[in-house]
Amino acid sequence: MTGEERLLAMLGVTPGWRRLCALGHVDDEVAGEVLAAAGRLARGVLRPIAEASDRVGARVEDGRVVLPEGFAGAWAEVAGGGWIGLDLPEALGGSGLPVALQAAAESLFDAEAPAFLMAPGAARSAAHLLAQHGGEGLADWVPALIAGERAATICISEPGAGSDVGRIATKATREGGAWRVTGQKIWISFGDHDLAPIIGHCLLARTSDAPGTRGLSLFLVPARRGAPGVTLLRIEEKLGLHGSPTCALAFDGAEARLIGEEGRGLPQLFAMIELMRLQTGVQGLGLATAAAELAEAYAAERRQGGDPAAPPVPIATHPDVARQLGQLRAETELLRAAVLELACQIDLAARAPEPEERAEAQALAAFLMPLVKTFGAETGFDAPHRAIQVLGGAGYTRDYPLERMLRDARVLAIYEGTSGMQAIDFLERRVVRGQAGLAAFLARAEAPRFAALAERIAAAPEPARLAAADAFLRAGWCAVTGWLAGRIEAIDPASARILRRALPERFALHAAEVEAALAP
């Protein structure tokens, strides 16, 4: 099966997708057409730029970022084809299609050129943020972002404030009725480039002396290439994603526009952050899909071993290689099922007709988000690792893209909230402080051992349970695996058997780790 066929098949057995179809928001025919077009774009436009952009990378000339050859053409194709606004409202220039279909299409793009996709991904997330919180004063930005006429970034981290957002020092002050921002921001993907004449930096800055995050407000800082106020300090030399310029920027009295309410910056920014966390899971799915397909194709063609008196046999027929391929495919299909489930719940939280259904979908999406972000990242890294092992020495060379995929995937577990942060979020926000998402999950999944573990850890003292957070997150992924194995079986029975066979031992291991951390 092709990647497009696997996506369509998995959507077909996802209850949330069937519900969206029943509500009239989409149908399988539209999905097939969209994914077929996405596959053509991925292979015809994005694949050719991936390897060259990795070798050349983004660079700085005369104080500005120069992107690899082919990026401008790819940007024009992606924007011109309506892909940035696929799931944004038609009234704003989008196509109004479900997030689930956007995620499915994007996984095909990320399978080919994840470094490039960082740019349209940020533009789409910013368009959602401004559609939700921008108001009339920023209404022109959403259609411009969808059309690729403008670009966007997310600016949170600073030299003295990474994950500890409450220590942000960048300040915004009113001067003559206008806001001005001064400070430094780092780790900004596509913070400077020439894909669009204006880049809108979605930026957190301090507007009051209130401690922690309460003094932070959200701004859009429009930066026109070459205009004063925003200066490129450097781009980072990184392990992977070489085509994506990770920038440090200085803001010196830069003109800014307030987004939403003053003092509500961080909660409002989560409209963008949550979509980017889903995007991380999608990136992992794209990389895992590409790695699995490459390993399977190589193992079917590469001939070694067998009866010395006969021609060599495909290495896929050797039991240990078959084992590795089976595990690689099973983990990939598990992630595919989880990504599409999460995306469908995000859709139902916005589109379901009844408030109760919307609330339940929102709670379940919140429960699944840290799991998909974390294990999307891990699967996206583990799949190229496993595929390299299948190819052996050939996989370690640049003759194949697996070594690039491995490097590109490593950052997935770091940006948009590290895996440790996701574990704490999953435990504290989804189990200890509020259990609506847990209840929604348990109503769908037969997971009595996980339910008992959740009750046990929620009653523990905070220091002990925080020490157990990672193990509990992994136990949660086991519970999700058991839930999704049924729908995977309808498409790929062998993968479902592999997943189910490993579940008891995996869950027991993580439950034991939780108990060890909770022990006095």
Short mmCIF file of C-alpha atoms in Angstrom, two decimals:
data_model
loop_
_atom_site.label_atom_id
_atom_site.label_comp_id
_atom_site.label_asym_id
_atom_site.label_seq_id
_atom_site.Cartn_x
_atom_site.Cartn_y
_atom_site.Cartn_z
CA MET A 1 0.00 0.00 0.00
CA THR A 2 1.15 3.54 -0.71
CA GLY A 3 1.24 6.19 2.01
CA GLU A 4 -1.92 7.73 0.59
CA GLU A 5 -3.71 4.37 0.63
CA ARG A 6 -2.68 3.68 4.21
CA LEU A 7 -3.95 7.09 5.31
CA LEU A 8 -7.30 6.59 3.59
CA ALA A 9 -7.65 3.11 5.06
CA MET A 10 -6.89 4.34 8.58
CA LEU A 11 -9.32 7.24 8.24
CA GLY A 12 -11.93 4.73 7.16
CA VAL A 13 -11.69 2.81 10.46
CA THR A 14 -11.44 5.92 12.65
CA PRO A 15 -14.85 6.58 14.29
CA GLY A 16 -14.24 10.33 14.48
CA TRP A 17 -13.71 10.47 10.72
CA ARG A 18 -16.90 8.56 10.07
CA ARG A 19 -18.69 11.04 12.35
CA LEU A 20 -17.26 14.01 10.41
CA CYS A 21 -18.44 12.41 7.17
CA ALA A 22 -21.91 11.82 8.64
CA LEU A 23 -22.08 15.48 9.67
CA GLY A 24 -21.36 16.49 6.07
CA HIS A 25 -17.99 18.16 6.66
CA VAL A 26 -16.08 15.85 4.33
CA ASP A 27 -16.33 12.53 2.48
CA ASP A 28 -13.98 9.77 1.39
CA GLU A 29 -13.98 10.92 -2.23
CA VAL A 30 -12.74 14.40 -1.30
CA ALA A 31 -10.15 12.86 0.99
CA GLY A 32 -8.90 10.63 -1.80
CA GLU A 33 -8.55 13.54 -4.19
CA VAL A 34 -6.76 15.71 -1.64
CA LEU A 35 -4.31 13.00 -0.64
CA ALA A 36 -3.60 12.07 -4.26
CA ALA A 37 -2.74 15.72 -4.99
CA ALA A 38 -0.64 15.92 -1.83
CA GLY A 39 1.30 12.82 -2.86
CA ARG A 40 2.06 14.28 -6.27
CA LEU A 41 3.29 17.53 -4.71
CA ALA A 42 5.37 15.65 -2.15
CA ARG A 43 7.15 13.50 -4.70
CA GLY A 44 7.37 15.98 -7.55
CA VAL A 45 8.24 19.22 -5.75
CA LEU A 46 9.40 18.48 -2.20
CA ARG A 47 11.48 15.32 -2.69
CA PRO A 48 13.96 17.01 -5.08
CA ILE A 49 14.84 19.76 -2.56
CA ALA A 50 15.36 17.58 0.51
CA GLU A 51 18.84 16.16 0.05
CA ALA A 52 20.38 19.27 -1.52
CA SER A 53 18.99 21.49 1.23
CA ASP A 54 20.48 19.20 3.86
CA ARG A 55 23.94 19.38 2.32
CA VAL A 56 23.94 23.12 1.57
CA GLY A 57 21.71 24.31 4.40
CA ALA A 58 20.57 27.85 5.11
CA ARG A 59 23.33 30.44 5.43
CA VAL A 60 23.81 34.13 6.22
CA GLU A 61 25.01 36.62 3.60
CA ASP A 62 25.22 40.35 4.29
CA GLY A 63 23.22 39.93 7.48
CA ARG A 64 20.30 38.08 5.87
CA VAL A 65 19.35 34.42 5.55
CA VAL A 66 19.80 32.77 2.18
CA LEU A 67 17.70 29.63 1.79
CA PRO A 68 18.67 26.56 -0.24
CA GLU A 69 17.87 26.43 -3.92
CA GLY A 70 14.33 25.29 -4.66
CA PHE A 71 12.72 26.60 -1.48
CA ALA A 72 11.15 29.63 -3.18
CA GLY A 73 9.58 27.44 -5.84
CA ALA A 74 8.32 24.96 -3.25
CA TRP A 75 6.81 27.81 -1.20
CA ALA A 76 4.98 29.08 -4.28
CA GLU A 77 3.64 25.60 -5.04
CA VAL A 78 2.51 24.91 -1.47
CA ALA A 79 0.89 28.30 -1.00
CA GLY A 80 -0.54 28.46 -4.51
CA GLY A 81 -2.11 25.05 -4.08
CA GLY A 82 -3.99 26.17 -0.97
CA TRP A 83 -2.14 23.79 1.36
CA ILE A 84 -1.37 26.37 4.06
CA GLY A 85 -5.06 27.10 4.50
CA LEU A 86 -6.47 23.63 3.92
CA ASP A 87 -8.21 23.55 7.34
CA LEU A 88 -8.87 27.28 7.73
CA PRO A 89 -12.31 28.82 7.11
CA GLU A 90 -13.34 29.52 3.53
CA ALA A 91 -14.37 33.04 4.55
CA LEU A 92 -10.72 33.78 5.35
CA GLY A 93 -9.32 32.27 2.16
CA GLY A 94 -8.95 28.66 3.34
CA SER A 95 -10.61 25.47 2.15
CA GLY A 96 -12.59 24.73 5.32
CA LEU A 97 -11.57 21.05 5.40
CA PRO A 98 -11.02 19.07 8.61
CA VAL A 99 -7.77 19.15 10.58
CA ALA A 100 -7.64 15.36 10.12
CA LEU A 101 -7.31 15.73 6.36
CA GLN A 102 -4.72 18.49 6.74
CA ALA A 103 -2.67 16.29 9.08
CA ALA A 104 -2.88 13.35 6.69
CA ALA A 105 -1.71 15.47 3.75
CA GLU A 106 1.07 17.09 5.75
CA SER A 107 2.46 13.70 6.76
CA LEU A 108 3.07 13.04 3.05
CA PHE A 109 4.95 16.34 2.79
CA ASP A 110 7.00 15.68 5.93
CA ALA A 111 8.00 12.30 4.57
CA GLU A 112 9.92 14.15 1.88
CA ALA A 113 11.14 17.56 3.15
CA PRO A 114 10.51 18.19 6.86
CA ALA A 115 13.01 21.08 7.01
CA PHE A 116 11.10 23.06 4.38
CA LEU A 117 7.73 22.24 5.95
CA MET A 118 8.69 24.20 9.07
CA ALA A 119 7.89 27.41 7.16
CA PRO A 120 4.33 26.68 5.93
CA GLY A 121 3.64 24.90 9.23
CA ALA A 122 4.36 28.07 11.21
CA ALA A 123 2.32 30.17 8.79
CA ARG A 124 -0.69 27.88 9.15
CA SER A 125 -0.47 27.83 12.96
CA ALA A 126 -0.17 31.62 13.08
CA ALA A 127 -3.17 31.95 10.77
CA HIS A 128 -5.21 29.86 13.22
CA LEU A 129 -3.99 31.98 16.12
CA LEU A 130 -4.90 35.26 14.41
CA ALA A 131 -8.24 33.92 13.21
CA GLN A 132 -9.08 33.11 16.83
CA HIS A 133 -7.55 36.05 18.69
CA GLY A 134 -6.42 38.64 16.15
CA GLY A 135 -9.61 40.69 15.90
CA GLU A 136 -10.48 43.14 13.13
CA GLY A 137 -7.19 45.00 13.38
CA LEU A 138 -5.27 41.93 12.17
CA ALA A 139 -7.94 40.50 9.88
CA ASP A 140 -5.87 41.05 6.73
CA TRP A 141 -3.10 38.79 8.02
CA VAL A 142 -4.94 35.47 7.78
CA PRO A 143 -5.67 35.58 4.02
CA ALA A 144 -2.13 36.87 3.40
CA LEU A 145 -0.61 33.98 5.36
CA ILE A 146 -2.78 31.43 3.57
CA ALA A 147 -1.76 32.87 0.19
CA GLY A 148 1.93 32.81 1.10
CA GLU A 149 2.15 36.59 0.70
CA ARG A 150 3.36 36.81 4.31
CA ALA A 151 5.08 34.35 6.62
CA ALA A 152 5.10 33.89 10.39
CA THR A 153 7.09 32.55 13.33
CA ILE A 154 6.56 31.78 17.00
CA CYS A 155 8.94 33.64 19.35
CA ILE A 156 9.02 32.41 22.95
CA SER A 157 12.51 31.40 24.08
CA GLU A 158 15.19 33.84 25.21
CA PRO A 159 18.79 33.36 26.41
CA GLY A 160 17.55 33.41 30.02
CA ALA A 161 14.11 31.87 29.53
CA GLY A 162 13.53 28.63 27.68
CA SER A 163 10.86 26.31 29.00
CA ASP A 164 10.62 28.57 32.06
CA VAL A 165 8.40 31.05 30.21
CA GLY A 166 7.69 33.07 33.33
CA ARG A 167 11.25 34.45 33.20
CA ILE A 168 10.81 36.14 29.82
CA ALA A 169 12.48 39.57 29.92
CA THR A 170 11.54 41.01 26.51
CA LYS A 171 9.42 44.10 27.13
CA ALA A 172 6.64 45.82 25.27
CA THR A 173 5.81 49.46 26.02
CA ARG A 174 3.31 51.95 24.66
CA GLU A 175 4.79 54.91 22.86
CA GLY A 176 2.35 57.46 21.46
CA GLY A 177 -0.46 54.93 21.28
CA ALA A 178 1.68 52.28 19.60
CA TRP A 179 3.39 49.25 21.11
CA ARG A 180 7.15 48.82 20.83
CA VAL A 181 9.04 45.62 21.65
CA THR A 182 12.64 45.39 22.85
CA GLY A 183 14.54 42.20 23.70
CA GLN A 184 16.13 39.11 22.24
CA LYS A 185 14.52 35.85 21.10
CA ILE A 186 16.21 32.58 20.13
CA TRP A 187 15.37 29.20 18.56
CA ILE A 188 13.12 30.81 15.93
CA SER A 189 12.47 28.54 12.96
CA PHE A 190 12.56 30.53 9.71
CA GLY A 191 13.09 33.73 11.71
CA ASP A 192 14.53 35.33 8.59
CA HIS A 193 14.17 34.43 4.92
CA ASP A 194 12.97 35.79 1.59
CA LEU A 195 10.02 33.50 0.90
CA ALA A 196 7.67 36.40 1.67
CA PRO A 197 8.32 40.17 1.98
CA ILE A 198 6.91 40.37 5.51
CA ILE A 199 7.39 37.95 8.42
CA GLY A 200 4.99 38.26 11.35
CA HIS A 201 6.65 37.24 14.60
CA CYS A 202 4.10 35.96 17.14
CA LEU A 203 5.94 37.08 20.24
CA LEU A 204 5.53 36.98 24.01
CA ALA A 205 6.66 40.12 25.85
CA ARG A 206 6.26 41.54 29.32
CA THR A 207 3.76 44.39 29.64
CA SER A 208 3.48 44.62 33.43
CA ASP A 209 5.40 43.85 36.60
CA ALA A 210 3.09 40.95 37.46
CA PRO A 211 5.28 37.93 38.26
CA GLY A 212 5.62 34.85 36.10
CA THR A 213 3.41 34.41 33.08
CA ARG A 214 0.71 36.80 34.33
CA GLY A 215 2.67 39.82 33.08
CA LEU A 216 3.03 38.46 29.54
CA SER A 217 1.10 39.65 26.51
CA LEU A 218 1.07 38.39 22.94
CA PHE A 219 2.10 40.53 19.99
CA LEU A 220 2.49 40.35 16.27
CA VAL A 221 5.69 42.06 15.18
CA PRO A 222 5.67 42.60 11.40
CA ALA A 223 9.22 42.51 10.07
CA ARG A 224 9.86 43.70 6.55
CA ARG A 225 13.14 42.44 5.13
CA GLY A 226 15.78 45.14 5.54
CA ALA A 227 13.63 47.46 7.68
CA PRO A 228 14.89 48.58 11.12
CA GLY A 229 13.63 47.19 14.43
CA VAL A 230 14.37 43.48 13.94
CA THR A 231 17.96 42.30 13.47
CA LEU A 232 19.24 38.82 12.65
CA LEU A 233 21.97 37.92 15.14
CA ARG A 234 22.84 34.44 13.85
CA ILE A 235 21.51 31.12 12.68
CA GLU A 236 22.31 28.01 14.68
CA GLU A 237 24.55 25.19 13.44
CA LYS A 238 22.40 22.12 14.08
CA LEU A 239 22.44 18.33 13.96
CA GLY A 240 19.60 18.23 11.44
CA LEU A 241 16.92 20.26 9.64
CA HIS A 242 19.73 22.12 7.91
CA GLY A 243 17.41 23.74 5.41
CA SER A 244 15.39 25.36 8.21
CA PRO A 245 17.19 28.48 9.54
CA THR A 246 16.94 28.51 13.34
CA CYS A 247 17.49 32.17 14.15
CA ALA A 248 18.36 34.44 17.03
CA LEU A 249 16.72 37.85 16.62
CA ALA A 250 17.13 41.18 18.38
CA PHE A 251 14.09 43.45 18.69
CA ASP A 252 14.95 47.12 19.23
CA GLY A 253 11.85 49.25 19.58
CA ALA A 254 10.14 47.15 16.91
CA GLU A 255 6.57 48.15 16.13
CA ALA A 256 4.13 45.58 17.48
CA ARG A 257 0.40 44.92 17.48
CA LEU A 258 -1.32 43.45 20.51
CA ILE A 259 -3.04 40.12 19.90
CA GLY A 260 -6.10 39.56 22.07
CA GLU A 261 -6.11 40.72 25.67
CA GLU A 262 -3.20 42.28 27.48
CA GLY A 263 -1.81 39.94 30.15
CA ARG A 264 -3.31 36.84 28.49
CA GLY A 265 -0.39 36.15 26.18
CA LEU A 266 0.48 32.58 27.10
CA PRO A 267 -3.07 31.14 27.16
CA GLN A 268 -3.77 32.77 23.80
CA LEU A 269 -0.52 31.52 22.29
CA PHE A 270 -1.62 27.96 23.01
CA ALA A 271 -3.93 28.24 20.00
CA MET A 272 -0.69 28.09 18.02
CA ILE A 273 1.36 25.84 20.31
CA GLU A 274 -1.22 23.03 20.37
CA LEU A 275 -1.36 22.91 16.59
CA MET A 276 2.43 22.84 16.45
CA ARG A 277 2.47 19.93 18.91
CA LEU A 278 0.13 18.02 16.63
CA GLN A 279 2.43 19.02 13.78
CA THR A 280 5.31 17.37 15.64
CA GLY A 281 3.38 14.10 15.72
CA VAL A 282 2.66 14.51 12.01
CA GLN A 283 6.34 15.10 11.31
CA GLY A 284 7.16 11.90 13.16
CA LEU A 285 4.55 10.04 11.13
CA GLY A 286 5.95 11.35 7.86
CA LEU A 287 9.51 10.34 8.75
CA ALA A 288 8.42 6.93 10.07
CA THR A 289 6.37 6.26 6.94
CA ALA A 290 9.26 7.15 4.65
CA ALA A 291 11.71 5.04 6.66
CA ALA A 292 9.39 2.02 6.73
CA GLU A 293 8.73 2.19 3.00
CA LEU A 294 12.42 2.51 2.18
CA ALA A 295 13.42 -0.38 4.44
CA GLU A 296 10.70 -2.63 3.04
CA ALA A 297 11.63 -1.83 -0.56
CA TYR A 298 15.34 -2.38 0.08
CA ALA A 299 14.77 -5.67 1.89
CA ALA A 300 12.64 -6.95 -0.98
CA GLU A 301 15.35 -6.11 -3.55
CA ARG A 302 18.60 -6.76 -1.70
CA ARG A 303 19.62 -10.41 -2.07
CA GLN A 304 21.95 -12.18 0.34
CA GLY A 305 22.21 -15.65 1.84
CA GLY A 306 20.17 -18.78 1.34
CA ASP A 307 21.30 -22.05 -0.18
CA PRO A 308 24.86 -21.56 -1.49
CA ALA A 309 23.97 -23.72 -4.49
CA ALA A 310 21.07 -21.43 -5.42
CA PRO A 311 20.77 -17.72 -6.19
CA PRO A 312 20.76 -15.47 -3.11
CA VAL A 313 17.37 -14.65 -1.59
CA PRO A 314 15.81 -11.29 -0.66
CA ILE A 315 16.90 -10.34 2.84
CA ALA A 316 13.26 -9.78 3.74
CA THR A 317 12.90 -13.56 3.87
CA HIS A 318 15.45 -13.89 6.69
CA PRO A 319 13.57 -14.23 10.00
CA ASP A 320 15.51 -11.55 11.87
CA VAL A 321 15.11 -8.99 9.08
CA ALA A 322 11.41 -9.87 8.87
CA ARG A 323 11.19 -9.27 12.63
CA GLN A 324 12.77 -5.84 12.30
CA LEU A 325 10.53 -4.87 9.40
CA GLY A 326 7.45 -6.03 11.29
CA GLN A 327 8.29 -3.96 14.34
CA LEU A 328 9.04 -0.91 12.19
CA ARG A 329 5.73 -1.20 10.36
CA ALA A 330 3.72 -1.86 13.52
CA GLU A 331 5.04 1.23 15.33
CA THR A 332 4.41 3.35 12.23
CA GLU A 333 0.81 2.20 11.91
CA LEU A 334 0.22 2.78 15.61
CA LEU A 335 1.37 6.39 15.23
CA ARG A 336 -0.77 6.82 12.12
CA ALA A 337 -3.85 5.66 14.02
CA ALA A 338 -3.06 7.94 16.98
CA VAL A 339 -2.37 11.05 14.88
CA LEU A 340 -5.59 10.68 12.93
CA GLU A 341 -7.60 9.95 16.10
CA LEU A 342 -6.27 13.11 17.75
CA ALA A 343 -6.90 15.23 14.66
CA CYS A 344 -10.49 13.93 14.37
CA GLN A 345 -11.15 14.79 18.02
CA ILE A 346 -9.83 18.33 17.41
CA ASP A 347 -12.27 18.57 14.51
CA LEU A 348 -15.22 17.30 16.55
CA ALA A 349 -14.39 19.73 19.36
CA ALA A 350 -15.00 22.51 16.84
CA ARG A 351 -17.63 21.01 14.54
CA ALA A 352 -19.88 18.66 16.51
CA PRO A 353 -23.46 19.97 16.77
CA GLU A 354 -24.03 19.36 20.50
CA PRO A 355 -22.09 21.07 23.33
CA GLU A 356 -21.67 17.79 25.20
CA GLU A 357 -20.07 16.10 22.21
CA ARG A 358 -17.78 19.08 21.61
CA ALA A 359 -16.71 19.14 25.27
CA GLU A 360 -15.96 15.40 25.32
CA ALA A 361 -13.96 15.64 22.10
CA GLN A 362 -11.98 18.58 23.44
CA ALA A 363 -11.19 16.67 26.64
CA LEU A 364 -10.10 13.56 24.75
CA ALA A 365 -7.93 15.65 22.40
CA ALA A 366 -6.24 17.26 25.40
CA PHE A 367 -5.60 13.80 26.88
CA LEU A 368 -4.09 12.49 23.65
CA MET A 369 -2.00 15.55 22.72
CA PRO A 370 1.05 14.94 24.98
CA LEU A 371 1.03 11.27 24.01
CA VAL A 372 0.99 11.96 20.27
CA LYS A 373 3.62 14.69 20.62
CA THR A 374 5.97 12.49 22.64
CA PHE A 375 5.59 9.22 20.80
CA GLY A 376 5.35 10.91 17.43
CA ALA A 377 8.80 12.28 18.21
CA GLU A 378 10.14 8.95 19.42
CA THR A 379 8.69 6.92 16.56
CA GLY A 380 9.94 9.49 14.04
CA PHE A 381 13.47 8.94 15.39
CA ASP A 382 13.26 5.21 16.06
CA ALA A 383 11.97 4.35 12.58
CA PRO A 384 15.02 5.66 10.67
CA HIS A 385 17.21 4.02 13.33
CA ARG A 386 15.55 0.66 12.70
CA ALA A 387 15.60 1.16 8.93
CA ILE A 388 19.34 1.88 8.95
CA GLN A 389 19.82 -1.45 10.72
CA VAL A 390 17.88 -3.22 7.98
CA LEU A 391 20.01 -1.62 5.26
CA GLY A 392 23.20 -2.25 7.21
CA GLY A 393 26.26 -0.35 5.99
CA ALA A 394 24.34 1.09 3.06
CA GLY A 395 21.91 2.77 5.45
CA TYR A 396 24.76 4.49 7.25
CA THR A 397 25.88 6.24 4.07
CA ARG A 398 24.47 9.23 2.25
CA ASP A 399 23.47 6.98 -0.61
CA TYR A 400 20.15 6.73 1.21
CA PRO A 401 18.24 9.49 3.07
CA LEU A 402 17.91 7.54 6.31
CA GLU A 403 20.89 9.19 8.01
CA ARG A 404 19.33 12.60 7.25
CA MET A 405 15.95 11.45 8.55
CA LEU A 406 17.59 10.29 11.78
CA ARG A 407 19.24 13.69 12.28
CA ASP A 408 16.13 15.63 11.30
CA ALA A 409 13.97 13.64 13.71
CA ARG A 410 16.09 14.13 16.82
CA VAL A 411 14.73 17.60 17.57
CA LEU A 412 11.12 16.44 17.62
CA ALA A 413 11.45 15.37 21.26
CA ILE A 414 12.81 18.83 22.17
CA TYR A 415 10.85 21.61 20.50
CA GLU A 416 7.23 22.51 21.26
CA GLY A 417 7.79 21.19 24.80
CA THR A 418 10.29 18.46 25.68
CA SER A 419 9.20 14.92 26.43
CA GLY A 420 9.67 15.57 30.15
CA MET A 421 7.31 18.55 29.93
CA GLN A 422 4.76 16.44 28.05
CA ALA A 423 4.92 13.78 30.77
CA ILE A 424 4.27 16.34 33.50
CA ASP A 425 1.45 17.90 31.47
CA PHE A 426 -0.13 14.48 30.92
CA LEU A 427 0.03 13.58 34.59
CA GLU A 428 -0.75 16.87 36.28
CA ARG A 429 -3.26 18.45 33.90
CA ARG A 430 -4.96 15.35 32.49
CA VAL A 431 -5.08 13.14 35.59
CA VAL A 432 -4.45 15.06 38.81
CA ARG A 433 -6.16 18.43 38.20
CA GLY A 434 -8.84 17.38 35.76
CA GLN A 435 -10.00 13.96 34.66
CA ALA A 436 -12.46 14.71 31.87
CA GLY A 437 -10.01 13.51 29.22
CA LEU A 438 -9.13 10.39 31.19
CA ALA A 439 -12.83 9.63 31.61
CA ALA A 440 -13.44 10.12 27.88
CA PHE A 441 -10.58 7.76 27.09
CA LEU A 442 -11.67 5.07 29.55
CA ALA A 443 -15.20 5.23 28.14
CA ARG A 444 -13.75 4.09 24.81
CA ALA A 445 -10.88 1.83 25.84
CA GLU A 446 -10.78 -1.28 27.98
CA ALA A 447 -7.86 -0.30 30.18
CA PRO A 448 -8.61 -1.30 33.81
CA ARG A 449 -4.93 -1.62 34.77
CA PHE A 450 -4.17 1.85 33.46
CA ALA A 451 -7.22 3.24 35.27
CA ALA A 452 -5.99 1.72 38.53
CA LEU A 453 -2.49 3.10 37.93
CA ALA A 454 -3.93 6.57 37.28
CA GLU A 455 -5.86 6.45 40.54
CA ARG A 456 -2.75 5.32 42.38
CA ILE A 457 -0.45 8.02 41.03
CA ALA A 458 -3.00 10.82 41.44
CA ALA A 459 -3.13 10.15 45.19
CA ALA A 460 0.67 10.29 45.60
CA PRO A 461 2.60 13.31 46.93
CA GLU A 462 3.71 15.71 44.22
CA PRO A 463 7.50 15.06 44.34
CA ALA A 464 6.97 11.31 44.05
CA ARG A 465 4.46 11.48 41.24
CA LEU A 466 6.62 13.93 39.26
CA ALA A 467 9.45 11.42 39.47
CA ALA A 468 7.03 8.84 38.04
CA ALA A 469 5.66 11.08 35.28
CA ASP A 470 7.70 9.65 32.40
CA ALA A 471 6.88 6.06 33.30
CA PHE A 472 3.20 6.95 33.66
CA LEU A 473 3.19 8.63 30.24
CA ARG A 474 4.62 5.45 28.74
CA ALA A 475 2.02 3.36 30.51
CA GLY A 476 -0.56 5.66 28.95
CA TRP A 477 0.85 5.00 25.50
CA CYS A 478 0.51 1.28 26.20
CA ALA A 479 -3.15 1.85 27.04
CA VAL A 480 -3.65 3.81 23.81
CA THR A 481 -1.88 1.02 21.89
CA GLY A 482 -4.33 -1.54 23.24
CA TRP A 483 -7.24 0.69 22.28
CA LEU A 484 -6.06 1.37 18.73
CA ALA A 485 -4.87 -2.17 17.99
CA GLY A 486 -8.40 -3.16 17.00
CA ARG A 487 -8.66 -0.65 14.19
CA ILE A 488 -5.09 -1.40 13.06
CA GLU A 489 -6.06 -5.09 12.82
CA ALA A 490 -8.71 -4.23 10.24
CA ILE A 491 -5.98 -2.90 7.93
CA ASP A 492 -2.80 -4.70 8.95
CA PRO A 493 -3.41 -7.81 11.11
CA ALA A 494 0.31 -8.60 11.37
CA SER A 495 1.07 -5.18 12.88
CA ALA A 496 -1.78 -5.55 15.35
CA ARG A 497 -0.43 -8.94 16.48
CA ILE A 498 3.04 -7.50 17.01
CA LEU A 499 1.69 -4.62 19.07
CA ARG A 500 -0.55 -6.81 21.21
CA ARG A 501 2.15 -9.39 21.83
CA ALA A 502 4.47 -6.80 23.37
CA LEU A 503 1.83 -4.96 25.41
CA PRO A 504 1.65 -6.99 28.65
CA GLU A 505 5.40 -6.87 29.20
CA ARG A 506 5.69 -3.19 28.30
CA PHE A 507 2.86 -2.10 30.54
CA ALA A 508 4.16 -4.20 33.43
CA LEU A 509 7.58 -2.59 33.05
CA HIS A 510 6.25 0.96 33.14
CA ALA A 511 3.80 0.22 35.96
CA ALA A 512 6.71 -1.17 37.98
CA GLU A 513 8.70 2.00 37.26
CA VAL A 514 5.79 4.09 38.52
CA GLU A 515 5.55 2.04 41.72
CA ALA A 516 9.31 2.29 42.27
CA ALA A 517 9.17 6.09 41.98
CA LEU A 518 6.20 6.28 44.37
CA ALA A 519 7.78 4.00 46.97
CA PRO A 520 8.81 5.82 50.19
#
